[in-house]
Tab-separated table of N, CA, C and O in Angstrom:
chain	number	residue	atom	x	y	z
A	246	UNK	N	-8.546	-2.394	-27.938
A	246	UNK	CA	-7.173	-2.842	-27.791
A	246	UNK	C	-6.448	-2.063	-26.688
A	246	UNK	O	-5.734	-2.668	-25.889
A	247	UNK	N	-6.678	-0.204	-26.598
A	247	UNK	CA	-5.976	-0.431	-25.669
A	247	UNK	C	-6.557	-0.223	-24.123
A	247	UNK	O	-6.138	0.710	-23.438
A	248	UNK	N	-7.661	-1.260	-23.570
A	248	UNK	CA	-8.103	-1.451	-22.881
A	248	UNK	C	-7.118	-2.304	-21.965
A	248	UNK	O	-7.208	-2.484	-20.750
A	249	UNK	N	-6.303	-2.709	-22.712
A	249	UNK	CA	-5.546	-4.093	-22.136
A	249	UNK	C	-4.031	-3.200	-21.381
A	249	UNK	O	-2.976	-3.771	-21.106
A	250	UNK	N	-4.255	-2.016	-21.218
A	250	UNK	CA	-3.082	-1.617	-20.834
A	250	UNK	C	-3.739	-1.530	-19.274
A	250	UNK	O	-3.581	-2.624	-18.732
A	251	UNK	N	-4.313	-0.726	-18.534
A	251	UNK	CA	-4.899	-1.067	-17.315
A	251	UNK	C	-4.875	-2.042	-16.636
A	251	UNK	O	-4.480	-2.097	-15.471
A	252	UNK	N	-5.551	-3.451	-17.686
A	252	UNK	CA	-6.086	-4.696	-17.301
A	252	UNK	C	-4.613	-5.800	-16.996
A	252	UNK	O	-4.601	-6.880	-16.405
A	253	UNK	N	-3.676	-5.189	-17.522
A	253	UNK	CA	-2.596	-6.148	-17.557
A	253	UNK	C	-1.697	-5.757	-15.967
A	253	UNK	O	-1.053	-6.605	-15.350
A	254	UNK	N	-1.882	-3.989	-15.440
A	254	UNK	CA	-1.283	-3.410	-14.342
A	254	UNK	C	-2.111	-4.266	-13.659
A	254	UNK	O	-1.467	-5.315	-13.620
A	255	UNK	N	-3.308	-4.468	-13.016
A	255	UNK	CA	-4.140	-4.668	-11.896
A	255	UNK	C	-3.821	-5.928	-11.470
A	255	UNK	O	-4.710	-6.416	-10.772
A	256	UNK	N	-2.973	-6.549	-11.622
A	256	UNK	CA	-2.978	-8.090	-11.245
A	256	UNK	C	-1.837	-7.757	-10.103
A	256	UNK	O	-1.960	-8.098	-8.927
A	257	UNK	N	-0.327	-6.794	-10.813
A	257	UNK	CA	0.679	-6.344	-9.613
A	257	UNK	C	0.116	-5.624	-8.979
A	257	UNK	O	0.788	-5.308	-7.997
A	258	UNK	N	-1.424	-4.866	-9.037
A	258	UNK	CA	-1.411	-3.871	-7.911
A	258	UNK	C	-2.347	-5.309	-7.080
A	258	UNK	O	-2.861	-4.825	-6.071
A	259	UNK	N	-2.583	-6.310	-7.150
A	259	UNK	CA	-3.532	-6.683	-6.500
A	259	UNK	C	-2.290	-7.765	-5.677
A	259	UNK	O	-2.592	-8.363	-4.644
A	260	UNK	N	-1.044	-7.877	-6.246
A	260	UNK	CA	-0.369	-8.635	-5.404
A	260	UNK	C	0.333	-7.213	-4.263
A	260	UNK	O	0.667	-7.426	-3.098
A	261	UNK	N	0.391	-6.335	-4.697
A	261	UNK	CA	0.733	-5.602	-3.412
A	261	UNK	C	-0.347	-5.180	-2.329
A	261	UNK	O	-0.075	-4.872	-1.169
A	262	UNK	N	-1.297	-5.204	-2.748
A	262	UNK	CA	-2.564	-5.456	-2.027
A	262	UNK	C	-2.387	-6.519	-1.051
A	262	UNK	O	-2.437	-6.450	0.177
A	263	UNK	N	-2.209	-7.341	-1.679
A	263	UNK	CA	-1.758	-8.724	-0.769
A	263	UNK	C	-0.943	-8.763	0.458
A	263	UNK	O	-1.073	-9.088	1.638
A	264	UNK	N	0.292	-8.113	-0.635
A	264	UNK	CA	1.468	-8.215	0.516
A	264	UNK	C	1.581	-6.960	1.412
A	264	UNK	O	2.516	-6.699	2.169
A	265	UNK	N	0.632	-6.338	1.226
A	265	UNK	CA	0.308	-4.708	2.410
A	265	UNK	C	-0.556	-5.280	3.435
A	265	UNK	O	-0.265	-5.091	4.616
A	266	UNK	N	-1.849	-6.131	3.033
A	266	UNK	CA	-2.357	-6.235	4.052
A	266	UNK	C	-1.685	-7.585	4.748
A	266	UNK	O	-1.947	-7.551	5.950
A	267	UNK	N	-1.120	-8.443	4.497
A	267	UNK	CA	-0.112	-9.332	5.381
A	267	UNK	C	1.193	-8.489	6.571
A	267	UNK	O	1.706	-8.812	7.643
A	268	UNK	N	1.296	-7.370	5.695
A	268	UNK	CA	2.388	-6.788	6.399
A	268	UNK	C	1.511	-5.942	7.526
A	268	UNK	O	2.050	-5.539	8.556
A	269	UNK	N	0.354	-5.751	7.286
A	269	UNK	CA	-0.719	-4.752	8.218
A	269	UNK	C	-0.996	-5.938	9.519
A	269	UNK	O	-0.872	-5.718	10.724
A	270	UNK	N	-1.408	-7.242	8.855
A	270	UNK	CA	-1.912	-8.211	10.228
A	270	UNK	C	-0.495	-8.821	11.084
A	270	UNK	O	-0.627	-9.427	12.148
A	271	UNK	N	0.814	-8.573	10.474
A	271	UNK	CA	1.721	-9.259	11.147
A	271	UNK	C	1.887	-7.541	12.130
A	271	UNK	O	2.100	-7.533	13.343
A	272	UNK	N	1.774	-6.582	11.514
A	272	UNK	CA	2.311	-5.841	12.346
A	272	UNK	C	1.036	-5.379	13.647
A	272	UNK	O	1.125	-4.726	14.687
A	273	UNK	N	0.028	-6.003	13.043
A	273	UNK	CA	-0.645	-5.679	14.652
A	273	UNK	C	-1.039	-6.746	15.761
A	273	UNK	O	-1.735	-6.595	16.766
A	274	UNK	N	-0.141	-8.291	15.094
A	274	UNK	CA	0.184	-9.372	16.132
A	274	UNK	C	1.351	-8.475	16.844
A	274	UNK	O	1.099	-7.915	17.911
A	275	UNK	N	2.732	-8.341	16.182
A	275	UNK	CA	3.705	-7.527	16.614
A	275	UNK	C	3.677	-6.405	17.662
A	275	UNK	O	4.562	-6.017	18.424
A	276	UNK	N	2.427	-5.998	17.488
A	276	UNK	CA	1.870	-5.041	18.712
A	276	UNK	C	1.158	-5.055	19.564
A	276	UNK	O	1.155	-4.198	20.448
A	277	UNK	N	0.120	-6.361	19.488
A	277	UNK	CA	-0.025	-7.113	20.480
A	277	UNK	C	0.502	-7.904	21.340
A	277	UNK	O	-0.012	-8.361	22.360
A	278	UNK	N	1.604	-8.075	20.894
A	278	UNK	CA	2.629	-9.202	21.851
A	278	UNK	C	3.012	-8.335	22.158
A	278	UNK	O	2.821	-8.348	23.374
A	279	UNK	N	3.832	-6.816	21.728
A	279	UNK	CA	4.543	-5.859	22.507
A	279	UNK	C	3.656	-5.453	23.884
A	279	UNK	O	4.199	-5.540	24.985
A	280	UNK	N	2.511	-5.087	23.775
A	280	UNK	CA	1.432	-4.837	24.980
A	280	UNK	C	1.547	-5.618	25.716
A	280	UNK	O	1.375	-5.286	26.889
A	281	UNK	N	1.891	-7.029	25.413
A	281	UNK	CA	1.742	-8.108	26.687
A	281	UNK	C	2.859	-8.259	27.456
A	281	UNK	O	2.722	-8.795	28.556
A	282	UNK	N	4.120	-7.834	27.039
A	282	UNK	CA	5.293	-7.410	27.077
A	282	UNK	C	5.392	-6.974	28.881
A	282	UNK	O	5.011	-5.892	29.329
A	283	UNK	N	5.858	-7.853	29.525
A	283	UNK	CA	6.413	-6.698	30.852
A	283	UNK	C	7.494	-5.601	31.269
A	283	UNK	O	7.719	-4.896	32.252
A	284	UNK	N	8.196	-5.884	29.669
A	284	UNK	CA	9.419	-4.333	29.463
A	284	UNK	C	7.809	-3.292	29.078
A	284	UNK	O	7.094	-3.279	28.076
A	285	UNK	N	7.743	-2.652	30.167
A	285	UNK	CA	6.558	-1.336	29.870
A	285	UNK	C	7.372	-0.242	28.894
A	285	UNK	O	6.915	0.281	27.878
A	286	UNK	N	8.741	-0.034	29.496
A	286	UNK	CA	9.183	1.412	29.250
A	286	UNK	C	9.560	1.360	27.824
A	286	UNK	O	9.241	2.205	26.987
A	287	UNK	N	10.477	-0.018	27.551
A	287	UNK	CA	10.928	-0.069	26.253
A	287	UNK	C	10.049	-0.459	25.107
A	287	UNK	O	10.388	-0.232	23.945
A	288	UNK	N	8.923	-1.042	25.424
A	288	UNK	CA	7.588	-1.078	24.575
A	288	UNK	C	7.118	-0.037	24.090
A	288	UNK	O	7.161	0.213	22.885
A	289	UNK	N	6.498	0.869	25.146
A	289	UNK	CA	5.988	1.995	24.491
A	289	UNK	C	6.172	2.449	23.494
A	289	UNK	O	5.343	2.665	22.611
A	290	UNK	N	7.656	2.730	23.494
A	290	UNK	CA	8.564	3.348	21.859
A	290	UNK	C	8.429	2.682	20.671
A	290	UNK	O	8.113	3.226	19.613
A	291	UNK	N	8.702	1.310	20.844
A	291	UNK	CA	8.399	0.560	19.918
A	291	UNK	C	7.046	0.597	19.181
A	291	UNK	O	6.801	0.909	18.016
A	292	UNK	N	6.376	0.264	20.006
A	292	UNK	CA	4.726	-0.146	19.725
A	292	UNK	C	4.389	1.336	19.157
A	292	UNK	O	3.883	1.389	18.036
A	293	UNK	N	4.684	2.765	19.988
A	293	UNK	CA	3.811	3.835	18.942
A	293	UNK	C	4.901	4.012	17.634
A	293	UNK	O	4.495	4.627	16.648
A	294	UNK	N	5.826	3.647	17.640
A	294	UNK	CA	6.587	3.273	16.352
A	294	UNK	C	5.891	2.915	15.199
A	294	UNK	O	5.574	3.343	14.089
A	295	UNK	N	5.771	1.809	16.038
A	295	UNK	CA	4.710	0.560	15.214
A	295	UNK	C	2.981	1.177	14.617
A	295	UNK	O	2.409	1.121	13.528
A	296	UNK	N	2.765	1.506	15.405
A	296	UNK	CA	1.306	2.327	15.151
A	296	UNK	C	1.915	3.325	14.660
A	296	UNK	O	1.077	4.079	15.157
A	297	UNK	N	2.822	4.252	13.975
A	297	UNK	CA	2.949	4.967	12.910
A	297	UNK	C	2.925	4.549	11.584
A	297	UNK	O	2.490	5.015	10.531
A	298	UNK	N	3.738	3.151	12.059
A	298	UNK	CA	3.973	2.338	10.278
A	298	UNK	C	2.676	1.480	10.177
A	298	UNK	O	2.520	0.976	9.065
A	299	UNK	N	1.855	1.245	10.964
A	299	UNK	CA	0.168	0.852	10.319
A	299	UNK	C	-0.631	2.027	9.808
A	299	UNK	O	-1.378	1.888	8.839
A	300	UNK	N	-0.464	3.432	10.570
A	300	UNK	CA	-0.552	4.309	9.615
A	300	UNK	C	-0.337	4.688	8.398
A	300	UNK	O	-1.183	5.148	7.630
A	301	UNK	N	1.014	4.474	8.142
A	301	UNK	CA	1.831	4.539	6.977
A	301	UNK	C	1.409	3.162	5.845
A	301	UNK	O	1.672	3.410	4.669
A	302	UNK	N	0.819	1.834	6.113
A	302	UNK	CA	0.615	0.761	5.433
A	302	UNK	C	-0.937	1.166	4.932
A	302	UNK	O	-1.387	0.890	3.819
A	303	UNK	N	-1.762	1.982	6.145
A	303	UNK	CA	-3.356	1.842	5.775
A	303	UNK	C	-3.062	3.164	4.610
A	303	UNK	O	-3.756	2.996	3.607
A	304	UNK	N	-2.174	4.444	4.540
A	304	UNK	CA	-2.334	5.186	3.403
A	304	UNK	C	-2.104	4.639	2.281
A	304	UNK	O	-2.898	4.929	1.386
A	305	UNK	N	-0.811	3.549	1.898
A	305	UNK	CA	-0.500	2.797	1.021
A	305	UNK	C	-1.360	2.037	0.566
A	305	UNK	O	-1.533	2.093	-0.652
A	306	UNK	N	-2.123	1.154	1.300
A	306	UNK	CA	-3.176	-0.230	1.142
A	306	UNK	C	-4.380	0.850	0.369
A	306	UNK	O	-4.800	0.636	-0.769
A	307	UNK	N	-4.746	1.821	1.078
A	307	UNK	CA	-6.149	2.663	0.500
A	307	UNK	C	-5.760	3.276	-0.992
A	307	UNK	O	-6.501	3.286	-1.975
A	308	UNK	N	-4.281	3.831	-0.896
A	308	UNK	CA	-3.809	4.460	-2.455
A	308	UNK	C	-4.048	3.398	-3.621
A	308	UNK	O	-4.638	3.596	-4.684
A	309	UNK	N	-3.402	2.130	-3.133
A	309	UNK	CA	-3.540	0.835	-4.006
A	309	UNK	C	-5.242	0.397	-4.377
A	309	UNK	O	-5.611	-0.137	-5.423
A	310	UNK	N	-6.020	0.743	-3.344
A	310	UNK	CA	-7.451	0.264	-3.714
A	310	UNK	C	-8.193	1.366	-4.742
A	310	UNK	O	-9.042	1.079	-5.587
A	311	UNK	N	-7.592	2.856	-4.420
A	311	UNK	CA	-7.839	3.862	-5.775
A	311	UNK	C	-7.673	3.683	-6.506
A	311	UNK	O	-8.485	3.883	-7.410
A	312	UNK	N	-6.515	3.175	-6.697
A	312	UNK	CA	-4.698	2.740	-8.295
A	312	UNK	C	-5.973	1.701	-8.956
A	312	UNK	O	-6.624	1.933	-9.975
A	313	UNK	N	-6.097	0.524	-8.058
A	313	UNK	CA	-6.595	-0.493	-8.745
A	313	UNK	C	-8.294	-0.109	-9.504
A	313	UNK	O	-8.696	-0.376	-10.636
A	314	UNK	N	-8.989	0.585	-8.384
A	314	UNK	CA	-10.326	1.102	-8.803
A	314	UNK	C	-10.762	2.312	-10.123
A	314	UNK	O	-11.795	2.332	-10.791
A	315	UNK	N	-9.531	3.289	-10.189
A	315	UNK	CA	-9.126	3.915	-11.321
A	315	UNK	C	-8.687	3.197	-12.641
A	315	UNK	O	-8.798	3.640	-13.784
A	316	UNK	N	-8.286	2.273	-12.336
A	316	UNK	CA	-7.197	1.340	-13.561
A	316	UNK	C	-8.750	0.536	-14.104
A	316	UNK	O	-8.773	0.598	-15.333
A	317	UNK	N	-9.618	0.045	-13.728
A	317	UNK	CA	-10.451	-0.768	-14.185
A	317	UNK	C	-11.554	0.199	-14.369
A	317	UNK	O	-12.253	-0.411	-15.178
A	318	UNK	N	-12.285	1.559	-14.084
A	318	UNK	CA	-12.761	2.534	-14.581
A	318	UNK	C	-12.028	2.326	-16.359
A	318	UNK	O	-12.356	1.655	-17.338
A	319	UNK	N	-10.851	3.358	-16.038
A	319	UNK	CA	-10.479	3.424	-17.464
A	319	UNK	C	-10.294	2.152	-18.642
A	319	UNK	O	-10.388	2.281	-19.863
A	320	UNK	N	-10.004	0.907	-17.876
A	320	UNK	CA	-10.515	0.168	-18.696
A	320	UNK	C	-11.768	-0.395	-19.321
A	320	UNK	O	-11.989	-0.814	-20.458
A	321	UNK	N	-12.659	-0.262	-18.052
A	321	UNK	CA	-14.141	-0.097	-18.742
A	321	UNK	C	-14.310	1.201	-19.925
A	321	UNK	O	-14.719	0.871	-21.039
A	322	UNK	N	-14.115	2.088	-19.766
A	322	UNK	CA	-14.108	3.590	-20.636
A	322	UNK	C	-13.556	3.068	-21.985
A	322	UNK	O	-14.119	3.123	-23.079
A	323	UNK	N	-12.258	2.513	-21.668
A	323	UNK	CA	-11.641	2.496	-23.334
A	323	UNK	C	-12.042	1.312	-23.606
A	323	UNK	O	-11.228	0.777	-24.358
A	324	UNK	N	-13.310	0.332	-23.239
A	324	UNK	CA	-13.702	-0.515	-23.890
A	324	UNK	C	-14.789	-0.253	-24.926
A	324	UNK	O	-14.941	-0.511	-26.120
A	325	UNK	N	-15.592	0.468	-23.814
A	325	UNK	CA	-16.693	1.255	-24.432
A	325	UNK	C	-16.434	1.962	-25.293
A	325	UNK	O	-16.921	1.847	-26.418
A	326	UNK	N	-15.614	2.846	-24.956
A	326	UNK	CA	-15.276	3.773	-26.333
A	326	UNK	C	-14.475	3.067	-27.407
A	326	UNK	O	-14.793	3.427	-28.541
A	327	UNK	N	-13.887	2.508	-27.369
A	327	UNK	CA	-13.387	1.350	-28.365
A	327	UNK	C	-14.725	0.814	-29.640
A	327	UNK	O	-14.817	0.947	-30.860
A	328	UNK	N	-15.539	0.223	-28.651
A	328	UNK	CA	-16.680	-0.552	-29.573
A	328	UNK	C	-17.442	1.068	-30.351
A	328	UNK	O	-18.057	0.951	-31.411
A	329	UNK	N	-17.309	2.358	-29.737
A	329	UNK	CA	-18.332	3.528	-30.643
A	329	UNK	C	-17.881	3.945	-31.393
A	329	UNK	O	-18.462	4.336	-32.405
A	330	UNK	N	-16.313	4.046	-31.126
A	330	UNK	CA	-15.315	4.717	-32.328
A	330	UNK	C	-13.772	4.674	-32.137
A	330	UNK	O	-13.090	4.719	-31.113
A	331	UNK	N	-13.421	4.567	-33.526
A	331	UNK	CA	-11.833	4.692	-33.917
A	331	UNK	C	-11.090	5.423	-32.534
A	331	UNK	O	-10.417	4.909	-31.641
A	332	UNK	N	-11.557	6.991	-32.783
A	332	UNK	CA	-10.478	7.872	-31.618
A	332	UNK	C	-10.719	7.622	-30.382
A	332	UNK	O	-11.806	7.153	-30.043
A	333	UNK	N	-9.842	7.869	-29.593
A	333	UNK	CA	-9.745	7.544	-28.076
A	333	UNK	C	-9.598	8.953	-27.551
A	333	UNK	O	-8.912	9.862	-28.020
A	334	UNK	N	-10.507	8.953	-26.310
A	334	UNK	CA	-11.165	10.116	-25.884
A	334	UNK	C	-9.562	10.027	-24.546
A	334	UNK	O	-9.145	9.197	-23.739
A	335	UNK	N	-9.264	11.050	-24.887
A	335	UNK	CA	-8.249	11.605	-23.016
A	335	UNK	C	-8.750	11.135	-21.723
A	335	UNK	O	-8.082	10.475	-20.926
A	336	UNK	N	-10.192	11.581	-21.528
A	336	UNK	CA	-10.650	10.784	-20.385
A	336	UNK	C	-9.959	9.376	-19.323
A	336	UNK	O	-9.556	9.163	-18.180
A	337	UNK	N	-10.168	8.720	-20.572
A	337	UNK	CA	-9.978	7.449	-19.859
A	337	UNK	C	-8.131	7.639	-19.397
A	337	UNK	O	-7.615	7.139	-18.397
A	338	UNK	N	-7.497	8.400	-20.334
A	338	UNK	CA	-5.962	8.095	-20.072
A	338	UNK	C	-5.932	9.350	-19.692
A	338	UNK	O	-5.528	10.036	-20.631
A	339	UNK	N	-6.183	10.015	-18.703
A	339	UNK	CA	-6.326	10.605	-17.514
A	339	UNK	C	-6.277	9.731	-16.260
A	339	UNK	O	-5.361	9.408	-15.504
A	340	UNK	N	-7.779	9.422	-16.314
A	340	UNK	CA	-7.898	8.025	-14.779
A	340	UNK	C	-7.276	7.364	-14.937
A	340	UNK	O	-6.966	6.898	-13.840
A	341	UNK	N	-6.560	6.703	-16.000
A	341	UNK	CA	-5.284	5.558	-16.269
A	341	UNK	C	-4.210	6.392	-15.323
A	341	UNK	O	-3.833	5.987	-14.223
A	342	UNK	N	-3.768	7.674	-15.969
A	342	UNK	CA	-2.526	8.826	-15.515
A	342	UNK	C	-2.811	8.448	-13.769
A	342	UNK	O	-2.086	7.771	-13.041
A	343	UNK	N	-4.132	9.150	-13.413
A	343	UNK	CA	-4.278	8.775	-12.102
A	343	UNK	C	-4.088	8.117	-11.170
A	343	UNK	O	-3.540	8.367	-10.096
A	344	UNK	N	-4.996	6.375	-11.950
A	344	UNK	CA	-4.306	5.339	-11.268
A	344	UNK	C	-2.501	5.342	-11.274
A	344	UNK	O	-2.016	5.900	-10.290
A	345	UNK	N	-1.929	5.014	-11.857
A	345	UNK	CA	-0.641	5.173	-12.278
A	345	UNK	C	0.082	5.609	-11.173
A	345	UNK	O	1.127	5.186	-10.678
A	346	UNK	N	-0.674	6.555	-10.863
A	346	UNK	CA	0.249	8.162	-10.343
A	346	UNK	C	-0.013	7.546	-8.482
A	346	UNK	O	0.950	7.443	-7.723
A	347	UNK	N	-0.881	7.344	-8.220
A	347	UNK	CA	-1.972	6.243	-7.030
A	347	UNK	C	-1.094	5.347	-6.578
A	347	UNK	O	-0.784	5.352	-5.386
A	348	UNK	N	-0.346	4.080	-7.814
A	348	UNK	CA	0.391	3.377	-7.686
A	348	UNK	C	1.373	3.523	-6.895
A	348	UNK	O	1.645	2.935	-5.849
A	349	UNK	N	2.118	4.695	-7.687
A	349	UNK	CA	3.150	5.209	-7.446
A	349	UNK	C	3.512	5.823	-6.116
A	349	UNK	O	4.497	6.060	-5.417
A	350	UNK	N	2.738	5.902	-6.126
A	350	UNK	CA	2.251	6.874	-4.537
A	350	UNK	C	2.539	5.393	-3.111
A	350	UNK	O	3.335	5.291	-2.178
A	351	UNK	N	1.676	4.704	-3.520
A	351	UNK	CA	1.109	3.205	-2.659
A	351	UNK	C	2.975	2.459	-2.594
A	351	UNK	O	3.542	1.924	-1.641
A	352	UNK	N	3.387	2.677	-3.731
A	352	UNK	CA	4.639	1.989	-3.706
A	352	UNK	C	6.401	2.943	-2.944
A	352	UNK	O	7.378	2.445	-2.385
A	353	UNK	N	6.165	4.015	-3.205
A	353	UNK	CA	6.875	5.082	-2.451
A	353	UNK	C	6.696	4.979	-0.591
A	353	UNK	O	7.598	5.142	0.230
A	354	UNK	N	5.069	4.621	-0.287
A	354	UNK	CA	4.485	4.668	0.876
A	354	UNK	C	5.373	3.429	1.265
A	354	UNK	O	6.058	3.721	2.245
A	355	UNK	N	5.608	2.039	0.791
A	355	UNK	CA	5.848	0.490	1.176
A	355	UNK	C	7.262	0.996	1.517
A	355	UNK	O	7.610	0.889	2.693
A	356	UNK	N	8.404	1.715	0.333
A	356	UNK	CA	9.442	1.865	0.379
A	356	UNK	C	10.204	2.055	1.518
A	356	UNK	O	11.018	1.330	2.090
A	357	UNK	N	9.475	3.996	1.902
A	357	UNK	CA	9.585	4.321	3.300
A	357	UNK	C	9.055	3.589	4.206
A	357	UNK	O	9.582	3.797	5.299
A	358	UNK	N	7.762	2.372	4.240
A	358	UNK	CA	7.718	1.441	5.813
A	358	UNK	C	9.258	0.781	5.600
A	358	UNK	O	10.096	0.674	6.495
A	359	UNK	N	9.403	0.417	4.365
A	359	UNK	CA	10.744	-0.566	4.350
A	359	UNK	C	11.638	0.179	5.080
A	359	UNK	O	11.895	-0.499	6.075
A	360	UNK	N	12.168	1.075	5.113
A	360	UNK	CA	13.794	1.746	5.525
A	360	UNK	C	13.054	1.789	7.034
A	360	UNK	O	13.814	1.369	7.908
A	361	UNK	N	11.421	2.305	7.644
A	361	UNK	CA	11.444	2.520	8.825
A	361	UNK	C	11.276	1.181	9.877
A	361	UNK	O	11.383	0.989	11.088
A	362	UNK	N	10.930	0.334	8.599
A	362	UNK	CA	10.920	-0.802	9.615
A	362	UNK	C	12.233	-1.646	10.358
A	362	UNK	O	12.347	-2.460	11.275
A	363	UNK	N	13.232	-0.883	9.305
A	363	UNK	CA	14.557	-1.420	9.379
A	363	UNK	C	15.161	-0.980	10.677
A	363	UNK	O	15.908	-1.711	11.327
A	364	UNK	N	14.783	0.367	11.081
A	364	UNK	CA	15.468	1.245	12.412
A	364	UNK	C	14.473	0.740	13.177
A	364	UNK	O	14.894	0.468	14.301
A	365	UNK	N	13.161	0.471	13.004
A	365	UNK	CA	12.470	-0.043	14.133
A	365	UNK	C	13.041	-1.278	14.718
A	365	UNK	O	12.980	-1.574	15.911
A	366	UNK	N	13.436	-1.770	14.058
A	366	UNK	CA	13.984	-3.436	14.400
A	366	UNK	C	15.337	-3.052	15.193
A	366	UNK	O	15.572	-3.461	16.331
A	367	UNK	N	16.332	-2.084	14.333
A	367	UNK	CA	17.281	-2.204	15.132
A	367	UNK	C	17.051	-1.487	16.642
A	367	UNK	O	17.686	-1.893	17.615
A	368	UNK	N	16.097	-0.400	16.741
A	368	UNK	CA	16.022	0.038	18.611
A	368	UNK	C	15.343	-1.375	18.986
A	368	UNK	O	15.749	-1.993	19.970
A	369	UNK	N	14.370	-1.838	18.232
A	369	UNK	CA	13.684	-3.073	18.803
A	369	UNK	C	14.995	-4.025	19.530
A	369	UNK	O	14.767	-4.111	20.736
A	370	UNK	N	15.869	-4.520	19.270
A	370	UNK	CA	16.737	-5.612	19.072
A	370	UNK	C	18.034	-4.991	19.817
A	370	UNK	O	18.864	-5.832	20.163
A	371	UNK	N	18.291	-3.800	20.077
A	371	UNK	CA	19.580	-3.430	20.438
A	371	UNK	C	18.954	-3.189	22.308
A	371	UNK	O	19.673	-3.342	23.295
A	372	UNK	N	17.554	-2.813	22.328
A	372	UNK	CA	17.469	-2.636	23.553
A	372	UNK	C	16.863	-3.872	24.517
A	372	UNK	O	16.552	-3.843	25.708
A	373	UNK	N	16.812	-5.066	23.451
A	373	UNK	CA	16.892	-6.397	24.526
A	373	UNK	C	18.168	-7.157	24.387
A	373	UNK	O	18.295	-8.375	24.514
A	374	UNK	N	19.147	-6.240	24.097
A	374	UNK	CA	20.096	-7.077	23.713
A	374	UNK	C	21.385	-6.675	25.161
A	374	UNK	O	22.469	-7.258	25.201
């Protein structure tokens, strides 16, 4: 029974999965069009901007593939241990703690692209303006 606590998280970590790596392929069209760009000077800034926050998406996207890979460990664990006996061993709600903690981490990471993507846009937008 409580196997189903893991199994019920992994579905939101697999939609932020989703929406990390969408935000990873738009932002390296975004930086490909900046390269093609004949503003050289005002690109640059932007674009290694930009290649900070794909940095910042690939630590998030990899935390989320731990979160999710930890979360289904411990649900395998407390299945198994479920079917041998009554008590529930710490183990598993440890790597649960872990994943959790992984999550948390992956979702803090999205937060801060959010606020930096926000100032990226505005130098983006104020200096073709």
């Amino acid at each position: 029974m409580q196997c189903y606590l893991p199994i019920t998280i992994i579905p939101a970590a697999a939609l932020l999965v989703l929406s990390t790596s969408n935000f990873i392929i738009a932002l390296v069209g975004e930086v490909r069009a900046l390269q093609n760009t004949h503003e050289e000077s005002s690109a640059k800034v932007i674009i290694r901007r930009k290649i900070a926050q794909l940095r910042l998406l690939s630590k998030a996207i990899i935390s989320l593939y731990i979160s999710i890979g930890l979360m289904t460990l411990s649900a395998m664990i407390l299945a198994w241990h479920s079917e041998q006996s009554a008590s529930v061993s710490e183990i598993p709600m440890i790597i649960l703690g872990a994943g959790l903690l992984c999550l948390f981490a992956a979702i803090a990471l999205l937060i801060l692209y959010a606020f930096r993507a926000v100032k990226i846009r505005q130098v983006q937008f104020s200096s073709w303006g």
